[in-house]
Amino acid sequence: MHEEEDGSEANSCTASRILASKSVDVAEVEGAREQASKLCGYLNKLSGKGPLRGYKPRWFVYDPRKCYLYYFKTPQDALPLGHIEIGDACFSYDVEGEEGQFEIRTAGKEFLVKAPSRQVMHYWLQQLQQKRWEYSNTRGSGQRDSWSSPTLAYPPTGLVGKENDAFVFDKLSDSMEKVRSDFAMETETDGGGMVGIQSARGPSAASFSLRNFGTELRNSMSYLRQGRGAEGRRSVFYTSNSSAEEWELVDAPPKDIPEQKHHPDTHRHSFGSAFTFDFVRTSARPKKPLLRDMMGSGRFGRNAETRSAESSPVECNGSKSLEMQLRLQSQQEELSRTQQEQAKLREELASQKELVRLLQQTLRTSQSDRPTVHRPAPAPDTSEASDQNQAPVVNQEEIAQLEILLKDRDGQIQSLCGHMERLALEKESLQQELKGLKIKVGEINDQLGMLMETIQAKDEVIIKLSQQSSEQGGNPNDASSLSPNKDQQELDILKDSLQGYKSQNKFLNKEILELTVLRRNAENREKALEAKYTALEAKLCQVESKYLVLLQEVKTPVCSSSEQSPAREVISRLLEDALQAEGPDQQEHLIFKPNTVSEYDVYGFKTVPEEEEEEEKLVAKVRALELKSLSMTNQEVSVGVKWENYLASTMNRDLVRSPELKALIRCGVPHEHRSQVWRWCVSFHVKKFRDHLAPDYYETLLNVAREKPNPASKQIELDLLRTLPNNKHYASPSAGGIQKLRNVLMAFSWRNPDIGYCQGLNRLAAIALLYLDQEDAFWSLIAIVEVFMPRDYYTKTLLGSQVDQRVFKDLMSEKLPRLHAHFEQYKVDFSLITFNWFLVVFVDSVVSDILFKIWDAFLYEGPKIIFRFALALFKYKEEEFLKLQDSTALFKYLRYFTRTILDSRKLMSIAFVDMNPFPMRQIQNRRSFHLEKVRLELTELEAIRQTFLRERESNQDGRSFVSDDEEDN
């Protein structure tokens, strides 16, 4: 069953365009180039129902995160009309079908798609096969986050993404790749310019779908724009049978034109006031090519010579068709007579209306000109009296005649009104009869078209046979001259057919091969999961049995005084199993001996430190298990799904600051999308700087750093290995992040000579490099130092950092008055701990999962996030602090309490809900207030220092040291 509608599975979701930034690393440049060559373009998709069913142009975009092929109405739309799951799809096409048409079959659905040409179709099929192959090789490799979505569980850039990328694709079989390349079809690398971002300027059709009306309306509201490419955009609606006419959707007339002449056969239709369009009947529909035309002209692009248009009239068995023609002719004559009669009746009705109008006008004039009768005055003589006696008699006779005439006219008016009613009824009946006749004519036209095609085919066969017989009976020299041309044409047709079938054979062989491998991989994954499930069940049984033995021993100890009691043995075995390191043989069989906690987390930080004591290792492993269990909750899954849907809705455009995006970022950005979101946040904040600088600004700074010595380079080299020693990307001089960190810090020292380098900048850049390329990490450092933080935050005096500590103390007394009073009571200065929080944005102060969620909100909202989370950390453990009644215990707990906070959801709820309201204006006002105080204090300290130096110089003679030998002498 083919898919009937475009918007059957419209997601409110997937990926925005990511511009590749320049980098010194070759692998990053290649990744950026690959990102720029996105698989997208216009294809015609079969959709709709009934008479509206047909091919409509759609903008298709491939999303590698989920292996989905999204389709939009235009490249500017925000929401997709639907998607096709490529990961489990199969592809096919018919050699004898329409040019460029191919089929995509998924679970329960079939999509018919048509490319502009056969070459573009081959390119799309090759690319979709390759994308499906790459996606299938990432399954089962442990790099997919199956808890939230089928999205790849590693970001596209940064230190976290590079090694995972290499881990996945190193496993591809070379022999399998060779076989696939042998079966690959020869296509152009760019699809002939019809595929890619540049094809977005191509034509699109302004088709309308009631099913997708809501999606199209949201797309229009989300991206306000004027119509593009309105010229030549017409959707053709064909009739149900192959008639000689078609219906065409005509654009609505502009509102500023008051009058327009419409086609006489135009029928107006509208949906409300915004979607008005006309259907116009046209008679220029191209005929469907017949089988003989395909055989005569070739099916694969090679056109043979056209046949001769001359043909002799030949008798054929067409009595039935002639009868149909006569019947159709009689129906048409009857229809024309009916139309003529209707026209006559309309003329008669118009004349009668005009007659009635004239009679009414005559009646009004006669009433106004009626003479008034006056009583005659007494006359002096008899002659004058007789004349005056005759005048009233004449007037009375005229009045009587006029009254009779008026009565006759009234009767005529009534009869005309009745006649008009009868004519109106007759008109309605004639109109209904006319509609029925039109329907009959349409059916007869369809039948006649079919019969005419049959007759034409028979005529051509007869003509061909007669020509062959005349050629055989005619001059043999003419036959011999025509034979080579005919043979050459047939040979060309056969060569085209052979080439087409060869291409189809290669494609189908490759498709069968890949589908076989995909099925085998799916079976292997299923077997591996079954084995892993069995191993986990066995391990669970072992742990449960030891747990029951331990409970039994605790309840009724057998020999508690003995050192070799069963409880001690069970506890020691459990500890050994929990702390046992993975050996080389266990690494090879991870499925049969699963390990729930790996040596490093997804960010590269060591989960269980080696140099710690056994108790510390056990605590670290318990913490890692709790973090992993928290990451698998339903709330985390829901956040992942929301991000998938949001990014799918921004696939055709960049991210935009909005309340929806702010709420999502406050929930935390998923690991696989963090690179994209961080890159956008940094670009947004430093746009005012980058717009006035050259594109190769970062590389220019690196070249300067290589050529000239920098006073900060020595301190940078000393701090490189001390940056994040517990992270594998910075643990050794040969680690992948050391050289990148060196480049970023050296470039920044030349960018900002006022600061140069400050201890703390190395940790900020190291965290950014985990998800960003070198250049983006460099700009993130600029965003933090020059945009977010106040001036003198990272200078030698650390003036801005000292001011923020005083502001934070004020906020503590306001938001957490009990805890602040408790610290004041025992004279505990918590700024000794919080100073480093503000300087490096919590790096090495909280667990990695919480750290990166804090950075998500920090890069989006700015420095007030540090105040929010610093207060939230104290609020989280407020009751534990209040229980401690000793300054030493308080300070000891201050040093490590942040490592005991694992629930990021609870912490973010405190930071963004319990700490409200939290206006940035309040922080700025308090900064201004404390800045003056700190400056005065620093000025006093500088004055004391200068006084001390002067006194020391003046008393230099009294400070001379005399040795024991000199005293003896």
PDB file of C-alpha atoms in Angstrom, residues 118-360:
ATOM      1  CA  ARG A 118      17.875   8.890 -14.715  1.00  0.00           C
ATOM      2  CA  GLN A 119      21.345  10.110 -13.751  1.00  0.00           C
ATOM      3  CA  VAL A 120      20.018  11.995 -10.709  1.00  0.00           C
ATOM      4  CA  MET A 121      18.002   8.912  -9.720  1.00  0.00           C
ATOM      5  CA  HIS A 122      21.164   6.782  -9.792  1.00  0.00           C
ATOM      6  CA  TYR A 123      22.961   9.362  -7.652  1.00  0.00           C
ATOM      7  CA  TRP A 124      20.204   9.402  -5.017  1.00  0.00           C
ATOM      8  CA  LEU A 125      20.038   5.604  -4.898  1.00  0.00           C
ATOM      9  CA  GLN A 126      23.820   5.340  -4.497  1.00  0.00           C
ATOM     10  CA  GLN A 127      23.861   7.914  -1.710  1.00  0.00           C
ATOM     11  CA  LEU A 128      20.913   6.416   0.147  1.00  0.00           C
ATOM     12  CA  GLN A 129      22.503   2.976  -0.032  1.00  0.00           C
ATOM     13  CA  GLN A 130      25.754   4.408   1.337  1.00  0.00           C
ATOM     14  CA  LYS A 131      23.980   6.227   4.175  1.00  0.00           C
ATOM     15  CA  ARG A 132      22.069   3.091   5.099  1.00  0.00           C
ATOM     16  CA  TRP A 133      25.321   1.089   5.046  1.00  0.00           C
ATOM     17  CA  GLU A 134      27.159   3.566   7.286  1.00  0.00           C
ATOM     18  CA  TYR A 135      24.234   3.732   9.683  1.00  0.00           C
ATOM     19  CA  SER A 136      23.973  -0.060   9.930  1.00  0.00           C
ATOM     20  CA  ASN A 137      27.676  -0.359  10.812  1.00  0.00           C
ATOM     21  CA  THR A 138      27.181   1.858  13.863  1.00  0.00           C
ATOM     22  CA  ARG A 139      24.580  -0.494  15.318  1.00  0.00           C
ATOM     23  CA  GLY A 140      25.706  -2.861  17.973  1.00  0.00           C
ATOM     24  CA  SER A 141      29.034  -1.055  18.423  1.00  0.00           C
ATOM     25  CA  GLY A 142      28.131   0.347  21.797  1.00  0.00           C
ATOM     26  CA  GLN A 143      28.078   3.903  20.468  1.00  0.00           C
ATOM     27  CA  ARG A 144      24.323   4.350  20.226  1.00  0.00           C
ATOM     28  CA  ASP A 145      22.123   5.781  22.917  1.00  0.00           C
ATOM     29  CA  SER A 146      19.247   3.319  22.855  1.00  0.00           C
ATOM     30  CA  TRP A 147      17.610   4.811  25.918  1.00  0.00           C
ATOM     31  CA  SER A 148      16.413   8.030  24.407  1.00  0.00           C
ATOM     32  CA  SER A 149      16.421   7.634  20.616  1.00  0.00           C
ATOM     33  CA  PRO A 150      18.181   5.888  17.725  1.00  0.00           C
ATOM     34  CA  THR A 151      20.496   8.862  17.502  1.00  0.00           C
ATOM     35  CA  LEU A 152      24.256   8.347  17.460  1.00  0.00           C
ATOM     36  CA  ALA A 153      25.577   8.776  20.986  1.00  0.00           C
ATOM     37  CA  TYR A 154      28.611  10.870  20.066  1.00  0.00           C
ATOM     38  CA  PRO A 155      28.863  14.467  18.862  1.00  0.00           C
ATOM     39  CA  PRO A 156      30.238  15.292  15.388  1.00  0.00           C
ATOM     40  CA  THR A 157      33.173  17.425  16.601  1.00  0.00           C
ATOM     41  CA  GLY A 158      35.492  17.805  19.567  1.00  0.00           C
ATOM     42  CA  LEU A 159      37.764  15.380  21.404  1.00  0.00           C
ATOM     43  CA  VAL A 160      34.775  13.383  22.619  1.00  0.00           C
ATOM     44  CA  GLY A 161      33.524  12.792  19.076  1.00  0.00           C
ATOM     45  CA  LYS A 162      36.737  12.065  17.161  1.00  0.00           C
ATOM     46  CA  GLU A 163      37.784   8.865  18.897  1.00  0.00           C
ATOM     47  CA  ASN A 164      34.271   7.420  18.818  1.00  0.00           C
ATOM     48  CA  ASP A 165      34.090   8.134  15.110  1.00  0.00           C
ATOM     49  CA  ALA A 166      37.320   6.217  14.518  1.00  0.00           C
ATOM     50  CA  PHE A 167      36.152   3.391  16.735  1.00  0.00           C
ATOM     51  CA  VAL A 168      33.036   2.803  14.674  1.00  0.00           C
ATOM     52  CA  PHE A 169      34.389   2.959  11.151  1.00  0.00           C
ATOM     53  CA  ASP A 170      37.579   0.980  11.723  1.00  0.00           C
ATOM     54  CA  LYS A 171      35.437  -2.132  11.943  1.00  0.00           C
ATOM     55  CA  LEU A 172      34.226  -1.980   8.343  1.00  0.00           C
ATOM     56  CA  SER A 173      35.270  -4.980   6.264  1.00  0.00           C
ATOM     57  CA  ASP A 174      37.685  -4.162   3.416  1.00  0.00           C
ATOM     58  CA  SER A 175      36.593  -7.142   1.342  1.00  0.00           C
ATOM     59  CA  MET A 176      32.948  -6.195   1.739  1.00  0.00           C
ATOM     60  CA  GLU A 177      33.701  -2.631   0.679  1.00  0.00           C
ATOM     61  CA  LYS A 178      35.492  -3.920  -2.421  1.00  0.00           C
ATOM     62  CA  VAL A 179      32.497  -6.040  -3.426  1.00  0.00           C
ATOM     63  CA  ARG A 180      30.178  -3.080  -2.898  1.00  0.00           C
ATOM     64  CA  SER A 181      32.369  -0.858  -5.060  1.00  0.00           C
ATOM     65  CA  ASP A 182      32.331  -3.465  -7.840  1.00  0.00           C
ATOM     66  CA  PHE A 183      28.530  -3.357  -7.936  1.00  0.00           C
ATOM     67  CA  ALA A 184      28.347   0.440  -7.711  1.00  0.00           C
ATOM     68  CA  MET A 185      26.711   2.263 -10.611  1.00  0.00           C
ATOM     69  CA  GLU A 186      28.574   4.974 -12.497  1.00  0.00           C
ATOM     70  CA  THR A 187      27.086   8.312 -11.481  1.00  0.00           C
ATOM     71  CA  GLU A 188      28.162  11.919 -11.295  1.00  0.00           C
ATOM     72  CA  THR A 189      29.644  12.953  -7.964  1.00  0.00           C
ATOM     73  CA  ASP A 190      27.264  15.859  -7.468  1.00  0.00           C
ATOM     74  CA  GLY A 191      24.179  14.498  -9.160  1.00  0.00           C
ATOM     75  CA  GLY A 192      24.565  16.842 -12.135  1.00  0.00           C
ATOM     76  CA  GLY A 193      24.009  19.926  -9.985  1.00  0.00           C
ATOM     77  CA  MET A 194      20.483  18.773  -9.058  1.00  0.00           C
ATOM     78  CA  VAL A 195      21.398  17.645  -5.530  1.00  0.00           C
ATOM     79  CA  GLY A 196      22.753  19.722  -2.643  1.00  0.00           C
ATOM     80  CA  ILE A 197      22.212  23.099  -1.022  1.00  0.00           C
ATOM     81  CA  GLN A 198      22.658  24.877  -4.376  1.00  0.00           C
ATOM     82  CA  SER A 199      19.578  23.072  -5.730  1.00  0.00           C
ATOM     83  CA  ALA A 200      17.386  24.918  -3.203  1.00  0.00           C
ATOM     84  CA  ARG A 201      17.102  27.714  -5.764  1.00  0.00           C
ATOM     85  CA  GLY A 202      15.425  25.327  -8.184  1.00  0.00           C
ATOM     86  CA  PRO A 203      11.719  25.344  -9.039  1.00  0.00           C
ATOM     87  CA  SER A 204       9.087  24.232  -6.604  1.00  0.00           C
ATOM     88  CA  ALA A 205       5.348  23.945  -6.907  1.00  0.00           C
ATOM     89  CA  ALA A 206       2.847  25.838  -4.814  1.00  0.00           C
ATOM     90  CA  SER A 207       0.628  22.844  -4.239  1.00  0.00           C
ATOM     91  CA  PHE A 208      -1.970  22.854  -1.496  1.00  0.00           C
ATOM     92  CA  SER A 209      -2.877  20.036   0.856  1.00  0.00           C
ATOM     93  CA  LEU A 210      -5.732  20.143   3.329  1.00  0.00           C
ATOM     94  CA  ARG A 211      -4.116  17.297   5.255  1.00  0.00           C
ATOM     95  CA  ASN A 212      -0.995  19.361   5.900  1.00  0.00           C
ATOM     96  CA  PHE A 213      -2.822  22.657   6.344  1.00  0.00           C
ATOM     97  CA  GLY A 214      -1.750  22.954  10.000  1.00  0.00           C
ATOM     98  CA  THR A 215       1.899  22.202   9.231  1.00  0.00           C
ATOM     99  CA  GLU A 216       1.971  24.640   6.317  1.00  0.00           C
ATOM    100  CA  LEU A 217       0.350  27.339   8.447  1.00  0.00           C
ATOM    101  CA  ARG A 218       2.949  26.858  11.207  1.00  0.00           C
ATOM    102  CA  ASN A 219       5.713  26.978   8.616  1.00  0.00           C
ATOM    103  CA  SER A 220       4.347  30.261   7.290  1.00  0.00           C
ATOM    104  CA  MET A 221       4.090  31.784  10.766  1.00  0.00           C
ATOM    105  CA  SER A 222       7.526  30.542  11.873  1.00  0.00           C
ATOM    106  CA  TYR A 223       9.342  32.123   8.927  1.00  0.00           C
ATOM    107  CA  LEU A 224       7.587  35.213   7.574  1.00  0.00           C
ATOM    108  CA  ARG A 225       8.553  35.718   3.982  1.00  0.00           C
ATOM    109  CA  GLN A 226       7.125  36.802   0.640  1.00  0.00           C
ATOM    110  CA  GLY A 227       6.313  34.287  -2.034  1.00  0.00           C
ATOM    111  CA  ARG A 228       9.275  33.110  -4.062  1.00  0.00           C
ATOM    112  CA  GLY A 229       9.208  31.799  -7.568  1.00  0.00           C
ATOM    113  CA  ALA A 230       5.501  32.310  -8.078  1.00  0.00           C
ATOM    114  CA  GLU A 231       5.944  32.366 -11.827  1.00  0.00           C
ATOM    115  CA  GLY A 232       5.294  29.066 -13.472  1.00  0.00           C
ATOM    116  CA  ARG A 233       4.001  27.343 -10.324  1.00  0.00           C
ATOM    117  CA  ARG A 234       0.819  25.545 -11.367  1.00  0.00           C
ATOM    118  CA  SER A 235      -0.514  22.268 -10.103  1.00  0.00           C
ATOM    119  CA  VAL A 236      -2.280  20.219 -12.767  1.00  0.00           C
ATOM    120  CA  PHE A 237      -5.325  18.181 -11.768  1.00  0.00           C
ATOM    121  CA  TYR A 238      -6.075  15.520 -14.389  1.00  0.00           C
ATOM    122  CA  THR A 239      -9.509  14.010 -14.918  1.00  0.00           C
ATOM    123  CA  SER A 240     -10.133  10.439 -13.816  1.00  0.00           C
ATOM    124  CA  ASN A 241      -9.864   8.994 -17.355  1.00  0.00           C
ATOM    125  CA  SER A 242      -7.584   9.788 -20.255  1.00  0.00           C
ATOM    126  CA  SER A 243      -9.647  12.516 -21.903  1.00  0.00           C
ATOM    127  CA  ALA A 244      -8.372  15.303 -24.103  1.00  0.00           C
ATOM    128  CA  GLU A 245      -8.813  17.969 -21.436  1.00  0.00           C
ATOM    129  CA  GLU A 246      -7.206  18.770 -18.094  1.00  0.00           C
ATOM    130  CA  TRP A 247      -7.911  21.018 -15.134  1.00  0.00           C
ATOM    131  CA  GLU A 248      -5.266  23.512 -14.179  1.00  0.00           C
ATOM    132  CA  LEU A 249      -4.905  25.414 -10.881  1.00  0.00           C
ATOM    133  CA  VAL A 250      -4.745  29.107 -11.741  1.00  0.00           C
ATOM    134  CA  ASP A 251      -3.194  31.593  -9.318  1.00  0.00           C
ATOM    135  CA  ALA A 252      -5.604  33.918  -7.537  1.00  0.00           C
ATOM    136  CA  PRO A 253      -5.840  37.443  -9.000  1.00  0.00           C
ATOM    137  CA  PRO A 254      -4.089  40.253  -7.123  1.00  0.00           C
ATOM    138  CA  LYS A 255      -6.266  42.183  -4.701  1.00  0.00           C
ATOM    139  CA  ASP A 256      -5.263  45.559  -6.082  1.00  0.00           C
ATOM    140  CA  ILE A 257      -6.808  44.856  -9.532  1.00  0.00           C
ATOM    141  CA  PRO A 258     -10.486  45.779  -9.330  1.00  0.00           C
ATOM    142  CA  GLU A 259     -11.725  43.980 -12.430  1.00  0.00           C
ATOM    143  CA  GLN A 260     -10.533  40.933 -14.286  1.00  0.00           C
ATOM    144  CA  LYS A 261     -11.997  39.073 -17.207  1.00  0.00           C
ATOM    145  CA  HIS A 262     -12.324  35.434 -16.333  1.00  0.00           C
ATOM    146  CA  HIS A 263     -12.318  32.483 -18.610  1.00  0.00           C
ATOM    147  CA  PRO A 264     -15.875  31.591 -19.627  1.00  0.00           C
ATOM    148  CA  ASP A 265     -15.383  28.017 -18.415  1.00  0.00           C
ATOM    149  CA  THR A 266     -13.876  29.008 -15.088  1.00  0.00           C
ATOM    150  CA  HIS A 267     -15.298  27.636 -11.846  1.00  0.00           C
ATOM    151  CA  ARG A 268     -14.369  29.520  -8.693  1.00  0.00           C
ATOM    152  CA  HIS A 269     -13.494  27.638  -5.541  1.00  0.00           C
ATOM    153  CA  SER A 270     -12.202  28.992  -2.265  1.00  0.00           C
ATOM    154  CA  PHE A 271     -11.295  27.915   1.221  1.00  0.00           C
ATOM    155  CA  GLY A 272     -12.076  30.938   3.368  1.00  0.00           C
ATOM    156  CA  SER A 273     -10.581  34.205   2.236  1.00  0.00           C
ATOM    157  CA  ALA A 274      -6.934  33.268   1.996  1.00  0.00           C
ATOM    158  CA  PHE A 275      -6.919  30.356  -0.478  1.00  0.00           C
ATOM    159  CA  THR A 276      -8.811  31.376  -3.612  1.00  0.00           C
ATOM    160  CA  PHE A 277      -8.026  29.645  -6.855  1.00  0.00           C
ATOM    161  CA  ASP A 278      -9.601  28.945 -10.263  1.00  0.00           C
ATOM    162  CA  PHE A 279      -9.903  25.762 -12.245  1.00  0.00           C
ATOM    163  CA  VAL A 280      -9.628  26.400 -15.989  1.00  0.00           C
ATOM    164  CA  ARG A 281     -10.323  23.763 -18.580  1.00  0.00           C
ATOM    165  CA  THR A 282      -7.517  23.452 -21.115  1.00  0.00           C
ATOM    166  CA  SER A 283      -7.230  21.255 -24.140  1.00  0.00           C
ATOM    167  CA  ALA A 284      -3.478  20.863 -24.465  1.00  0.00           C
ATOM    168  CA  ARG A 285      -2.842  17.823 -22.316  1.00  0.00           C
ATOM    169  CA  PRO A 286       0.015  15.701 -23.659  1.00  0.00           C
ATOM    170  CA  LYS A 287      -1.012  12.215 -24.620  1.00  0.00           C
ATOM    171  CA  LYS A 288       0.314   9.261 -22.701  1.00  0.00           C
ATOM    172  CA  PRO A 289       3.063   7.535 -24.715  1.00  0.00           C
ATOM    173  CA  LEU A 290       2.011   4.187 -26.083  1.00  0.00           C
ATOM    174  CA  LEU A 291       4.112   1.037 -26.213  1.00  0.00           C
ATOM    175  CA  ARG A 292       4.731   1.413 -29.930  1.00  0.00           C
ATOM    176  CA  ASP A 293       6.011   4.956 -29.388  1.00  0.00           C
ATOM    177  CA  MET A 294       8.482   3.694 -26.770  1.00  0.00           C
ATOM    178  CA  MET A 295       9.668   0.946 -29.071  1.00  0.00           C
ATOM    179  CA  GLY A 296       9.992   3.372 -31.939  1.00  0.00           C
ATOM    180  CA  SER A 297      11.890   6.113 -30.134  1.00  0.00           C
ATOM    181  CA  GLY A 298      13.935   4.069 -27.635  1.00  0.00           C
ATOM    182  CA  ARG A 299      13.471   3.907 -23.865  1.00  0.00           C
ATOM    183  CA  PHE A 300      16.827   5.102 -22.673  1.00  0.00           C
ATOM    184  CA  GLY A 301      17.346   8.529 -24.124  1.00  0.00           C
ATOM    185  CA  ARG A 302      18.246   7.619 -27.746  1.00  0.00           C
ATOM    186  CA  ASN A 303      15.585   8.885 -30.188  1.00  0.00           C
ATOM    187  CA  ALA A 304      15.004   7.043 -33.441  1.00  0.00           C
ATOM    188  CA  GLU A 305      13.774   8.723 -36.607  1.00  0.00           C
ATOM    189  CA  THR A 306      10.119   9.621 -36.666  1.00  0.00           C
ATOM    190  CA  ARG A 307       7.760   7.725 -38.823  1.00  0.00           C
ATOM    191  CA  SER A 308       6.231   9.175 -41.987  1.00  0.00           C
ATOM    192  CA  ALA A 309       3.081  11.151 -41.403  1.00  0.00           C
ATOM    193  CA  GLU A 310       1.565  10.071 -44.709  1.00  0.00           C
ATOM    194  CA  SER A 311      -0.900   7.228 -44.510  1.00  0.00           C
ATOM    195  CA  SER A 312      -3.502   5.925 -46.907  1.00  0.00           C
ATOM    196  CA  PRO A 313      -7.101   5.466 -45.807  1.00  0.00           C
ATOM    197  CA  VAL A 314      -7.608   1.813 -45.023  1.00  0.00           C
ATOM    198  CA  GLU A 315     -10.840   0.064 -44.162  1.00  0.00           C
ATOM    199  CA  CYS A 316     -10.947  -1.574 -40.745  1.00  0.00           C
ATOM    200  CA  ASN A 317     -13.464  -3.319 -38.609  1.00  0.00           C
ATOM    201  CA  GLY A 318     -14.841  -0.263 -36.779  1.00  0.00           C
ATOM    202  CA  SER A 319     -18.629  -0.513 -36.929  1.00  0.00           C
ATOM    203  CA  LYS A 320     -18.915  -0.199 -33.177  1.00  0.00           C
ATOM    204  CA  SER A 321     -16.745   2.883 -33.099  1.00  0.00           C
ATOM    205  CA  LEU A 322     -18.746   4.484 -35.912  1.00  0.00           C
ATOM    206  CA  GLU A 323     -21.930   3.824 -33.994  1.00  0.00           C
ATOM    207  CA  MET A 324     -20.421   5.482 -30.964  1.00  0.00           C
ATOM    208  CA  GLN A 325     -19.356   8.434 -33.087  1.00  0.00           C
ATOM    209  CA  LEU A 326     -22.854   8.853 -34.489  1.00  0.00           C
ATOM    210  CA  ARG A 327     -24.354   8.619 -31.025  1.00  0.00           C
ATOM    211  CA  LEU A 328     -21.903  11.199 -29.727  1.00  0.00           C
ATOM    212  CA  GLN A 329     -22.661  13.469 -32.670  1.00  0.00           C
ATOM    213  CA  SER A 330     -26.393  13.250 -32.027  1.00  0.00           C
ATOM    214  CA  GLN A 331     -25.853  14.000 -28.337  1.00  0.00           C
ATOM    215  CA  GLN A 332     -23.743  17.007 -29.211  1.00  0.00           C
ATOM    216  CA  GLU A 333     -26.389  18.262 -31.678  1.00  0.00           C
ATOM    217  CA  GLU A 334     -29.081  17.837 -29.031  1.00  0.00           C
ATOM    218  CA  LEU A 335     -26.912  19.692 -26.554  1.00  0.00           C
ATOM    219  CA  SER A 336     -26.344  22.536 -29.032  1.00  0.00           C
ATOM    220  CA  ARG A 337     -30.101  22.752 -29.740  1.00  0.00           C
ATOM    221  CA  THR A 338     -30.792  22.887 -26.029  1.00  0.00           C
ATOM    222  CA  GLN A 339     -28.259  25.657 -25.611  1.00  0.00           C
ATOM    223  CA  GLN A 340     -29.784  27.606 -28.544  1.00  0.00           C
ATOM    224  CA  GLU A 341     -33.277  27.191 -27.098  1.00  0.00           C
ATOM    225  CA  GLN A 342     -32.019  28.373 -23.742  1.00  0.00           C
ATOM    226  CA  ALA A 343     -30.473  31.433 -25.425  1.00  0.00           C
ATOM    227  CA  LYS A 344     -33.743  32.201 -27.201  1.00  0.00           C
ATOM    228  CA  LEU A 345     -35.697  31.900 -23.977  1.00  0.00           C
ATOM    229  CA  ARG A 346     -33.272  34.245 -22.291  1.00  0.00           C
ATOM    230  CA  GLU A 347     -33.751  36.799 -25.120  1.00  0.00           C
ATOM    231  CA  GLU A 348     -37.554  36.500 -24.921  1.00  0.00           C
ATOM    232  CA  LEU A 349     -37.414  36.923 -21.155  1.00  0.00           C
ATOM    233  CA  ALA A 350     -35.305  40.031 -21.551  1.00  0.00           C
ATOM    234  CA  SER A 351     -37.755  41.512 -24.133  1.00  0.00           C
ATOM    235  CA  GLN A 352     -40.715  40.809 -21.852  1.00  0.00           C
ATOM    236  CA  LYS A 353     -38.935  42.507 -18.962  1.00  0.00           C
ATOM    237  CA  GLU A 354     -38.298  45.535 -21.184  1.00  0.00           C
ATOM    238  CA  LEU A 355     -41.985  45.619 -22.235  1.00  0.00           C
ATOM    239  CA  VAL A 356     -43.107  45.554 -18.604  1.00  0.00           C
ATOM    240  CA  ARG A 357     -40.728  48.389 -17.809  1.00  0.00           C
ATOM    241  CA  LEU A 358     -42.132  50.527 -20.677  1.00  0.00           C
ATOM    242  CA  LEU A 359     -45.739  49.846 -19.630  1.00  0.00           C
ATOM    243  CA  GLN A 360     -45.011  50.861 -16.051  1.00  0.00           C
TER     244      GLN A 360
END
